[in-house]
Every structure is written in structure tokens, then in C-alpha cells.
mmCIF file of C-alpha atoms in Angstrom:
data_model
loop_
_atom_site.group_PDB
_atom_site.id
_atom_site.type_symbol
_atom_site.label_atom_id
_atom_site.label_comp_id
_atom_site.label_asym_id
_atom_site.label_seq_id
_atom_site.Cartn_x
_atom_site.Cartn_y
_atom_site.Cartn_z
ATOM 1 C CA UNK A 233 0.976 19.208 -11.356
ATOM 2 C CA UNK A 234 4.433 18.345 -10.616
ATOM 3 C CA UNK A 235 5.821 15.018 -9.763
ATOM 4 C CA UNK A 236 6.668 15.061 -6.075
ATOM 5 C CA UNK A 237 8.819 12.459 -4.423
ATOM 6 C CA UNK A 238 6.732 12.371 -1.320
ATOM 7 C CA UNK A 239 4.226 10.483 -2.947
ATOM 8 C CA UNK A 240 6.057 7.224 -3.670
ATOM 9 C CA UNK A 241 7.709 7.357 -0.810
ATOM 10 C CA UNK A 242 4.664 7.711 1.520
ATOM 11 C CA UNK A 243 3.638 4.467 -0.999
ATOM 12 C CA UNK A 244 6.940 3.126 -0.448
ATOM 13 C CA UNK A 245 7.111 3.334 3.319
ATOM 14 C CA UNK A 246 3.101 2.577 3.994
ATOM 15 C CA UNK A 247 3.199 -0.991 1.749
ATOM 16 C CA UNK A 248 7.037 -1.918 3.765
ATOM 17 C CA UNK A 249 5.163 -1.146 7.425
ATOM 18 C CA UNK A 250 1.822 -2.743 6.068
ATOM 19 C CA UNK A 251 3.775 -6.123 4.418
ATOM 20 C CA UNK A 252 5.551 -6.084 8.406
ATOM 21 C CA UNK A 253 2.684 -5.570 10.389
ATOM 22 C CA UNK A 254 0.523 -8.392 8.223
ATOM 23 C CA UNK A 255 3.170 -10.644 8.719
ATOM 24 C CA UNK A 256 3.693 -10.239 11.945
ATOM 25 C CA UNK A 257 -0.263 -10.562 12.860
ATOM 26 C CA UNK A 258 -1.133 -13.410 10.553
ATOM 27 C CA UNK A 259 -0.173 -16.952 12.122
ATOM 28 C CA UNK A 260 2.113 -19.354 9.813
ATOM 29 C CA UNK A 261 -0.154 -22.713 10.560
ATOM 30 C CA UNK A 262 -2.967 -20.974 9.100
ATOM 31 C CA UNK A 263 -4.370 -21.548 5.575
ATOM 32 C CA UNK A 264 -2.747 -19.143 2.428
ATOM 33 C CA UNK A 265 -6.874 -18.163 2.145
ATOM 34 C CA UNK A 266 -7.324 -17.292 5.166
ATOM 35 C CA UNK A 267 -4.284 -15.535 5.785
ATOM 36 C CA UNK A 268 -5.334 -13.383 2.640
ATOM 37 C CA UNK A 269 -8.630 -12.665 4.315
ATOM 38 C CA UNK A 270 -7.313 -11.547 7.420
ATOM 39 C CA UNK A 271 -4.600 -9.805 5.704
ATOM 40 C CA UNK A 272 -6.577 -7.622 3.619
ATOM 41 C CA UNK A 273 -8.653 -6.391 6.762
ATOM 42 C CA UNK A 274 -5.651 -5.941 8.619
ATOM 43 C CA UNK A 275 -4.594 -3.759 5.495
ATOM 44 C CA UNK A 276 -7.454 -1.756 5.432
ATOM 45 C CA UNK A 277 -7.809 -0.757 8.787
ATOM 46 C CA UNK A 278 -3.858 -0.325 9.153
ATOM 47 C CA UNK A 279 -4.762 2.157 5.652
ATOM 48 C CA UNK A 280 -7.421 4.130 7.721
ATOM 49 C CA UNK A 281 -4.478 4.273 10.146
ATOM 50 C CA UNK A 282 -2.548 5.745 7.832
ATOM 51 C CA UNK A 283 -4.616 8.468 6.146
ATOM 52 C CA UNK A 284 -5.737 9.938 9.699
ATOM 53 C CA UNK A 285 -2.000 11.087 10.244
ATOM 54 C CA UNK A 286 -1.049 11.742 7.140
ATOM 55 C CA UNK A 287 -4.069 13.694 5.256
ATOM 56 C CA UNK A 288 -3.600 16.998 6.791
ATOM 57 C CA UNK A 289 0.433 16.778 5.009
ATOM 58 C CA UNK A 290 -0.311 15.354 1.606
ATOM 59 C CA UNK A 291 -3.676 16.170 1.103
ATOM 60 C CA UNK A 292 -6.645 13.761 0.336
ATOM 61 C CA UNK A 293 -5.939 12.670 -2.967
ATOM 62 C CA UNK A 294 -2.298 12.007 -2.927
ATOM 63 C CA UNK A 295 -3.007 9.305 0.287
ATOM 64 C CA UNK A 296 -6.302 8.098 0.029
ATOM 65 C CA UNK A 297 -6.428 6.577 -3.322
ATOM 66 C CA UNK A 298 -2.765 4.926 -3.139
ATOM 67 C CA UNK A 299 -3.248 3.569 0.234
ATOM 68 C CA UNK A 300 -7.067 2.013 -0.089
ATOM 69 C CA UNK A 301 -5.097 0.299 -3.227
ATOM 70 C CA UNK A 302 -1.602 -0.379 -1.406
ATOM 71 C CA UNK A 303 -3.574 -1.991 2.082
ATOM 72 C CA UNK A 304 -5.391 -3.950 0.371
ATOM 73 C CA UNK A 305 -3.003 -5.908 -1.873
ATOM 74 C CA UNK A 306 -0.320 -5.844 0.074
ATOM 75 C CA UNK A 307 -2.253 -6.775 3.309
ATOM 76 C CA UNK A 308 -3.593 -9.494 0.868
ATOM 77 C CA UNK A 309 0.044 -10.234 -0.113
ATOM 78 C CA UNK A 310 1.456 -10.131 3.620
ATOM 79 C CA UNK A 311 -0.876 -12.428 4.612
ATOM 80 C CA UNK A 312 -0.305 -15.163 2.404
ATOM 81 C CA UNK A 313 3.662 -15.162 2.774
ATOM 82 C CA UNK A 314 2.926 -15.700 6.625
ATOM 83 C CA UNK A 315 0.614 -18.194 6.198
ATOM 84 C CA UNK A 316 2.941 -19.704 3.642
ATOM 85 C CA UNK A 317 5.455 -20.014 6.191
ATOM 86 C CA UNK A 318 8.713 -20.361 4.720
ATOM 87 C CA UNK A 319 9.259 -16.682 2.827
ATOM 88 C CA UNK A 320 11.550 -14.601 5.222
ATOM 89 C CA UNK A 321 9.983 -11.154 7.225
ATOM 90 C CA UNK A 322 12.515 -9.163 5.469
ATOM 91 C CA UNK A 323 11.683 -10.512 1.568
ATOM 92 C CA UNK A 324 7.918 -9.827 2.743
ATOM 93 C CA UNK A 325 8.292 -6.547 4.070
ATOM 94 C CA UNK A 326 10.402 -5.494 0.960
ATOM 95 C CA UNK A 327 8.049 -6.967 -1.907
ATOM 96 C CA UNK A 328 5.610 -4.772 -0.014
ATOM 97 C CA UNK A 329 7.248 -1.562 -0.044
ATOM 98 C CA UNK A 330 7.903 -2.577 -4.077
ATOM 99 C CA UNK A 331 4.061 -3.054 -4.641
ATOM 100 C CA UNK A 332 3.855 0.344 -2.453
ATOM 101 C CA UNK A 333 6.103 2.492 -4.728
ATOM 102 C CA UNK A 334 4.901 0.637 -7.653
ATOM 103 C CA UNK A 335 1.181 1.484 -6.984
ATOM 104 C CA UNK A 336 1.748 5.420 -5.869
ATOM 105 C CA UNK A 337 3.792 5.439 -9.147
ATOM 106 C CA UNK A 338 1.038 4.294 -11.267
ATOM 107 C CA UNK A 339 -1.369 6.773 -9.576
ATOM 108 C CA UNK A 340 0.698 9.305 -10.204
ATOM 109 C CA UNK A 341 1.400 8.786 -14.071
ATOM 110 C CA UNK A 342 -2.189 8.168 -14.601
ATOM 111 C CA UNK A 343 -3.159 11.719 -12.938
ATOM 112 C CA UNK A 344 -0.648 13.440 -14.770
ATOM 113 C CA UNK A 345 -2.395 11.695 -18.240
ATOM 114 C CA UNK A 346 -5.765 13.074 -16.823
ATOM 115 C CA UNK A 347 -4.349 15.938 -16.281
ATOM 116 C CA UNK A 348 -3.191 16.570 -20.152
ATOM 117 C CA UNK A 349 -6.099 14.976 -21.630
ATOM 118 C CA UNK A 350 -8.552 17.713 -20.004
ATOM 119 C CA UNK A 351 -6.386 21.173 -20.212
#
């Protein structure tokens, strides 16, 4: 299997627009644990989100693994820089779209091992 550049960069964009929409749902006077709580459900459905529109382009492995991984910690992640309060939306958004790319990357070089240990 070739390494395609869609897949970190559907990891790349879905962990920057997860990180933003966390932040942007989680109130900063709440606690950092329960801004991780809510975050990570607000990360999992936002992943559900996700796969619905973009399964039929990618195809089910390349989106559902990386982005049941990707909502979760960075929904997780998202939610406890807003609770913290004083991290900036644009550092959060960015760390997420890092853990995005970083995670789809991952995913990828592991398949590809899989891949060569079974031919």
C-alpha cells in the first residue's frame, strides 16, 4: 500500500477542527476534569461526525481508526486547555491538528509494518 498524503491530512485537519470546536464548547470556569470529560464526548461524537462524510472518500479503515483515536485525545486535550483558561484558541487548535497528523502518521507506519510482516 502506498503512503497517501490524504491520510494525515484528513488527521491533520479533523484534530485542528476537533481542538476548535472543544474549546469553543467547554466553559473556562469549569474544572481541568471535567472539561476532559466533556471534551472527550464532544470528541467522539464530533468523530462520528466526521466518518459519516468522509467514509465513502477514504474508505473505512483509513478514517475510522485515526479519528476514534484523534477525537478522543484531542477532545480530551481541548477540553482541558479551555478549562485551563489561560492557553490561547489558536495554540489549542494547533497542538490539535499536531496530535492529528501525529496519530494518522503512526497508523499509517504501523499498517505498512503489518503489511511486510504478513506478505
Amino acid at each position: 500500500m502506498k503512503f497517501k498524503i490524504s491520510d494525515p491530512l484528513v488527521g491533520f485537519c479533523a484534530g485542528g477542527i476537533i481542538a476548535f470546536l472543544v474549546y469553543q464548547a467547554v466553559p473556562s470556569h469549569w474544572n481541568m476534569f471535567a472539561g476532559m470529560v466533556l471534551g472527550g464526548v464532544l470528541g467522539m461524537i464530533l468523530k462520528f461526525v466526521f466518518m459519516i462524510g468522509l467514509i465513502p472518500f477514504f474508505g473505512a479503515f483509513e478514517t475510522m481508526i485515526p479519528l476514534s483515536i484523534i477525537g478522543m485525545t484531542v477532545g480530551m486535550t481541548g477540553g482541558m486547555a479551555a478549562a485551563y483558561g489561560d492557553l490561547p484558541l489558536s495554540c489549542t487548535t494547533a497542538a490539535g491538528a499536531m496530535i492529528g497528523l501525529l496519530i494518522a502518521v503512526m497508523i499509517q507506519i504501523s499498517n505498512r509494518r503489518y503489511q511486510k510482516i504478513h506478505e
